[in-house]
Short mmCIF file of C-alpha atoms in Angstrom, two decimals:
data_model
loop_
_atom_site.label_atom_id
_atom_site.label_comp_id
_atom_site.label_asym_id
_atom_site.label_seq_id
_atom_site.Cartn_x
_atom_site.Cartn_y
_atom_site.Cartn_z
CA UNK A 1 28.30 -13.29 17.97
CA UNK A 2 26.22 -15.05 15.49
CA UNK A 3 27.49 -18.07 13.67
CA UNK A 4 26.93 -18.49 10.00
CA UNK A 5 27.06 -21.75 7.70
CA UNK A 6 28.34 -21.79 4.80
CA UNK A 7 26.79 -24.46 2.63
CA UNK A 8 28.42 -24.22 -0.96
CA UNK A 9 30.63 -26.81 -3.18
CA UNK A 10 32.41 -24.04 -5.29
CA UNK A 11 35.61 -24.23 -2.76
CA UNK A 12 37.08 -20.47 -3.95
CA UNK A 13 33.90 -19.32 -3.17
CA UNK A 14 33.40 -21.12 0.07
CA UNK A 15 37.43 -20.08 1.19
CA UNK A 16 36.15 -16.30 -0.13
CA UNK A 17 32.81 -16.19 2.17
CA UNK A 18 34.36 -17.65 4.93
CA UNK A 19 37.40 -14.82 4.82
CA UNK A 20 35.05 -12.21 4.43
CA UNK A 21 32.26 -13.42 6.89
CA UNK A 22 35.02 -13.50 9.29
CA UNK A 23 36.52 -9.92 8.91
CA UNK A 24 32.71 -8.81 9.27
CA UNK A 25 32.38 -10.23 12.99
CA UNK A 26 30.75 -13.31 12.42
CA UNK A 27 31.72 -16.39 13.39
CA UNK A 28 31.88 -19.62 10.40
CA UNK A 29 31.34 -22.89 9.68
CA UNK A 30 31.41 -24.38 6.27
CA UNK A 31 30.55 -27.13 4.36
CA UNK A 32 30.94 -28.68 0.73
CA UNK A 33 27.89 -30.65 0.63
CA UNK A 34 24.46 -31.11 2.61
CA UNK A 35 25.23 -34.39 4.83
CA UNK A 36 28.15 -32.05 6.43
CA UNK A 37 25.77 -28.95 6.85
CA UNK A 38 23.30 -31.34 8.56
CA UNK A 39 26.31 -32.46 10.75
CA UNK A 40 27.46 -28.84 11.44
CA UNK A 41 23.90 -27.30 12.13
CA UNK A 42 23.90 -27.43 15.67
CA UNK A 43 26.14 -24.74 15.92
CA UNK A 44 24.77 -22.13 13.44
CA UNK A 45 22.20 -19.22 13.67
CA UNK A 46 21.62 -18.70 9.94
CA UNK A 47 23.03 -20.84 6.87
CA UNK A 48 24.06 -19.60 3.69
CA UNK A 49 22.95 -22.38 1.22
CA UNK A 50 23.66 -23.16 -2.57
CA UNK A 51 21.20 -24.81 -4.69
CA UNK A 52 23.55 -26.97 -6.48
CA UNK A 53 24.70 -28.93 -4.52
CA UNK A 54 26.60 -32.83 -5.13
CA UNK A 55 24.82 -35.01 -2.68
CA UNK A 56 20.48 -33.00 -2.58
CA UNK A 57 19.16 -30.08 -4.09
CA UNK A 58 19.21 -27.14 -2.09
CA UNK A 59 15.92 -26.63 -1.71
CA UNK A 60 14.88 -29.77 -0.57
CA UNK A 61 17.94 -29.06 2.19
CA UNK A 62 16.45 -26.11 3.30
CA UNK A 63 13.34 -27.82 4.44
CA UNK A 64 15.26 -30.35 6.10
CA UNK A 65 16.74 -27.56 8.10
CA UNK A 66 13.92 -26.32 8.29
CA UNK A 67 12.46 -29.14 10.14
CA UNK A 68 15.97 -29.59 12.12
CA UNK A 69 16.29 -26.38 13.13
CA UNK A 70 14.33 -23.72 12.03
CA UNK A 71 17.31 -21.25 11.48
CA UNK A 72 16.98 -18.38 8.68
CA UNK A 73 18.29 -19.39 5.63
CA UNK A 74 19.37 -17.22 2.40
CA UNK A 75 20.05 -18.76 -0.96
CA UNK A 76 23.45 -17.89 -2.76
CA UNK A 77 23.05 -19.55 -6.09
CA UNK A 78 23.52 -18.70 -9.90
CA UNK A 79 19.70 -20.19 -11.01
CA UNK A 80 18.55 -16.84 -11.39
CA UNK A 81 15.11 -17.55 -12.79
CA UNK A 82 11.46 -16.54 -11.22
CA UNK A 83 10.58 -20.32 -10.76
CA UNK A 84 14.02 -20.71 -8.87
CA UNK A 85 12.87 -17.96 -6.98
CA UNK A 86 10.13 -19.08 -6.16
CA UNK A 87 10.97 -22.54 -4.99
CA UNK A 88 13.61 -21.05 -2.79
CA UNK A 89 10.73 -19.39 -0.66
CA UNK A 90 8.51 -21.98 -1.10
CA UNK A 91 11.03 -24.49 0.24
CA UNK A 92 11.37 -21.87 3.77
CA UNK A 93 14.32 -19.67 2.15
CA UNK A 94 14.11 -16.74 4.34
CA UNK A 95 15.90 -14.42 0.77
CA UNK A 96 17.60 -15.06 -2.12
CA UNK A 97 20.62 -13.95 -3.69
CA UNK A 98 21.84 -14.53 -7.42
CA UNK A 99 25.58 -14.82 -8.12
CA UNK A 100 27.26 -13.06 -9.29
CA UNK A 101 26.26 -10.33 -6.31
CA UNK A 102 28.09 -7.65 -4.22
CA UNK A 103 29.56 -8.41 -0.54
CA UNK A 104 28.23 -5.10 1.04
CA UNK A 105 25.16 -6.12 -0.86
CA UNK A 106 25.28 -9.85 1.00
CA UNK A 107 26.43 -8.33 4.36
CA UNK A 108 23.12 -6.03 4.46
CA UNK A 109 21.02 -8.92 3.54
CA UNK A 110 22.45 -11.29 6.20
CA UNK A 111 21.83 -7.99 8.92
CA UNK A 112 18.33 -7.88 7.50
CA UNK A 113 17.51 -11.11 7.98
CA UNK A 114 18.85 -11.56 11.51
CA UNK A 115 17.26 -8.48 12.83
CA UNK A 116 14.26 -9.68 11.52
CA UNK A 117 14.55 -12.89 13.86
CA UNK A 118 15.47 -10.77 16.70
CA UNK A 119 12.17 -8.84 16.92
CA UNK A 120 9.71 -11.51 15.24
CA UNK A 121 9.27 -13.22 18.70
CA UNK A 122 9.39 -16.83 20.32
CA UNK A 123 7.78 -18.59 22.47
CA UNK A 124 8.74 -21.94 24.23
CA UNK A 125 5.91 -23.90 25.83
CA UNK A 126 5.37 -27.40 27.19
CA UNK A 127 3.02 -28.65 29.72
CA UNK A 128 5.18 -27.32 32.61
CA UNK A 129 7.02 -24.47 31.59
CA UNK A 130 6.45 -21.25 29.38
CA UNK A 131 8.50 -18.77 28.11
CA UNK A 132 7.74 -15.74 25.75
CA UNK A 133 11.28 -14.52 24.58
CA UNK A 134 9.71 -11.60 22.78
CA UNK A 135 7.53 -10.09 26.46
CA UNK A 136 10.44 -11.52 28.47
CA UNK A 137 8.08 -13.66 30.86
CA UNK A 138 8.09 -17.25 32.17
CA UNK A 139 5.84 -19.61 34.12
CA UNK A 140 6.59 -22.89 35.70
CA UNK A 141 3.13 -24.50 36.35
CA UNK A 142 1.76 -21.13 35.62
CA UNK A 143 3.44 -19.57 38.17
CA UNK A 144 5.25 -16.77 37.12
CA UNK A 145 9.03 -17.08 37.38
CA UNK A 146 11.98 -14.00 36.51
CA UNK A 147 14.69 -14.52 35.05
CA UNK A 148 18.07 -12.15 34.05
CA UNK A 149 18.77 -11.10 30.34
CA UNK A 150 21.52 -13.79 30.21
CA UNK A 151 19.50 -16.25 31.56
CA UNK A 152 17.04 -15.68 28.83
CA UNK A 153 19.82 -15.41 26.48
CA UNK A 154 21.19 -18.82 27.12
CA UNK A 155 17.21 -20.05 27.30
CA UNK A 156 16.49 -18.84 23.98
CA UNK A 157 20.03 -21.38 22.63
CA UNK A 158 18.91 -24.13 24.27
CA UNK A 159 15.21 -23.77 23.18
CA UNK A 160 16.84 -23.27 19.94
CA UNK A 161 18.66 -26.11 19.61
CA UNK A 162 16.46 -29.26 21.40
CA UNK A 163 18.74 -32.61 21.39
CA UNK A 164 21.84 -30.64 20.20
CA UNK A 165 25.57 -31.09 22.44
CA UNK A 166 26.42 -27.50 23.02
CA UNK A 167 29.69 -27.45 24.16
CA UNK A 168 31.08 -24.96 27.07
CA UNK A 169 33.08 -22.78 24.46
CA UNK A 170 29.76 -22.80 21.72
CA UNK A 171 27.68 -21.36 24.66
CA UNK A 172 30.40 -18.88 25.80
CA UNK A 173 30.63 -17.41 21.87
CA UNK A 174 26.51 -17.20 21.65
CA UNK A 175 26.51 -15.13 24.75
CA UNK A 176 29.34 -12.85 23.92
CA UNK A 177 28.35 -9.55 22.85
CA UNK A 178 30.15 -6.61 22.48
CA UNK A 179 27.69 -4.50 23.74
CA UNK A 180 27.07 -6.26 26.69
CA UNK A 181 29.57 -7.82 29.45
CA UNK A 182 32.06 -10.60 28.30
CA UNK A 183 30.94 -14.30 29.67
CA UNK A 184 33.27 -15.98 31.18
CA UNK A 185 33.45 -19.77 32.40
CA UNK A 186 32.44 -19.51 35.96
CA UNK A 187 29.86 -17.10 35.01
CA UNK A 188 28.35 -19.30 32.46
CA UNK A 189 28.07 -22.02 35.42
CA UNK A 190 26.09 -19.77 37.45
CA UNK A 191 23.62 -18.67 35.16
CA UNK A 192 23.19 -22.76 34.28
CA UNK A 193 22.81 -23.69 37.81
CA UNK A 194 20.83 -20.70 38.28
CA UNK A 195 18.34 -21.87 35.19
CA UNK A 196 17.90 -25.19 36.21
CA UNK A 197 16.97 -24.48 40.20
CA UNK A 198 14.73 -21.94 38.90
CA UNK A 199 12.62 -24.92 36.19
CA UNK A 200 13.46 -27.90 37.01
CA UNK A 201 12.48 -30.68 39.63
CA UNK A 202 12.28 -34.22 40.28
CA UNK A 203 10.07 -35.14 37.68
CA UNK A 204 11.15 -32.12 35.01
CA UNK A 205 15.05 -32.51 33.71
CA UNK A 206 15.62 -30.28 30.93
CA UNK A 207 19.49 -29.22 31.14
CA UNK A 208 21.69 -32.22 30.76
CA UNK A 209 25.13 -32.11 31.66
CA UNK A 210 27.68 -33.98 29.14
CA UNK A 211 30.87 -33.90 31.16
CA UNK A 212 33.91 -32.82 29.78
CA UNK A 213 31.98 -31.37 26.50
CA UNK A 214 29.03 -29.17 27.19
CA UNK A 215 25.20 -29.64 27.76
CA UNK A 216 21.93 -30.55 26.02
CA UNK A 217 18.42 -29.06 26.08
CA UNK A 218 15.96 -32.55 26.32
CA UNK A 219 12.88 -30.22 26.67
CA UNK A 220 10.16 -30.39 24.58
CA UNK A 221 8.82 -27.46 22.26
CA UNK A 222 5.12 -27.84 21.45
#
């Protein structure tokens, strides 16, 4: 289940997205201005952002999450000229939609988009360990290491979100998939433990626990 942010001022329209983004599958977060997107951005796949916003122009929030976490965005906003356009993509906007515009029009932008990350690959990669989420291989000190699809799946969140608190129930609604095999709690502790006996050692700590909330990726992405 991917999680969408909602980044818009206009609170009908916000209250709108959010109903219909919901009914559509997704999971959302919203929020009325950019310091609370920024705050909420740990959590989200792929942000819905409007240029006008009260506290920084949008496009000079989209490279900041950009730079936070390099999530696909798409512009919702009524500047509808080429030079708007064009400093939507030139700020990292991943598309760009005009208001007024059609949901089913939105809903197969927003599919577009995230296929688009699925297949465009990623690749973690420090000094000690390596992982190609597109070839699904690994290495730990070059040494070639396996590891199951939901290991990689919960590899390619945590790689995704360096520094970020990922709570227990955040993880366990990332993995879900309704094509796949429901997650529970205990099985979400294996595949941790699992990860962490399988790339980490004595000098190399890269899942932290945060007890009684969730855990953090300290790992470094090069």
């Amino acid at each position: 289940m991917y999680t969408i942010l909602i980044i818009e001022d206009d609170n009908a329209l916000r209250i709108g997205l959010e109903f219909d983004l919901t009914a559509e599958g997704y999971s959302v977060v919203s929020a009325e201005n950019g310091r609370v997107a920024l705050e909420r951005l740990d959590i989200a796949d792929i942000a819905l952002l409007d240029v006008n916003l009260p506290d920084i122009e949008g496009y000079k929030l989209c490279r900041e999450i950009k730079n936070k976490k390099n999530i696909p965005v798409i512009f919702l906003t009524c500047r509808d000229l080429e030079t708007d356009e064009l400093n939507g993509f030139s700020s990292g906007a991943d598309d760009y939609v005009t208001k007024p515009f059609s949901l089913p029009v939105l809903h197969k932008r927003i599919t577009a988009v995230l296929k688009r990350i699925e297949t465009s690959g990623y690749v973690y990669s420090d000094d000690f360990l390596n992982i190609d989420f597109t070839k699904f291989t690994a290495s730990v000190r070059g040494k070639n290491i396996a590891f199951t699809p939901t290991e990689y799946r919960l590899l390619k969140i945590f790689t995704g979100s360096r520094g970020a608190v990922l709570t227990r129930q955040m993880l366990l609604e990332k993995l879900w998939d309704n094509k796949e095999n429901f997650v529970d709690e205990h099985t979400l502790t294996v595949n941790i433990n699992r990860i962490r006996g399988k790339i980490e050692d004595n000098t190399h700590k890269y899942i932290k626990t945060v007890y009684g909330i969730g855990y953090v990726w300290n790992g470094e992405r090069q």
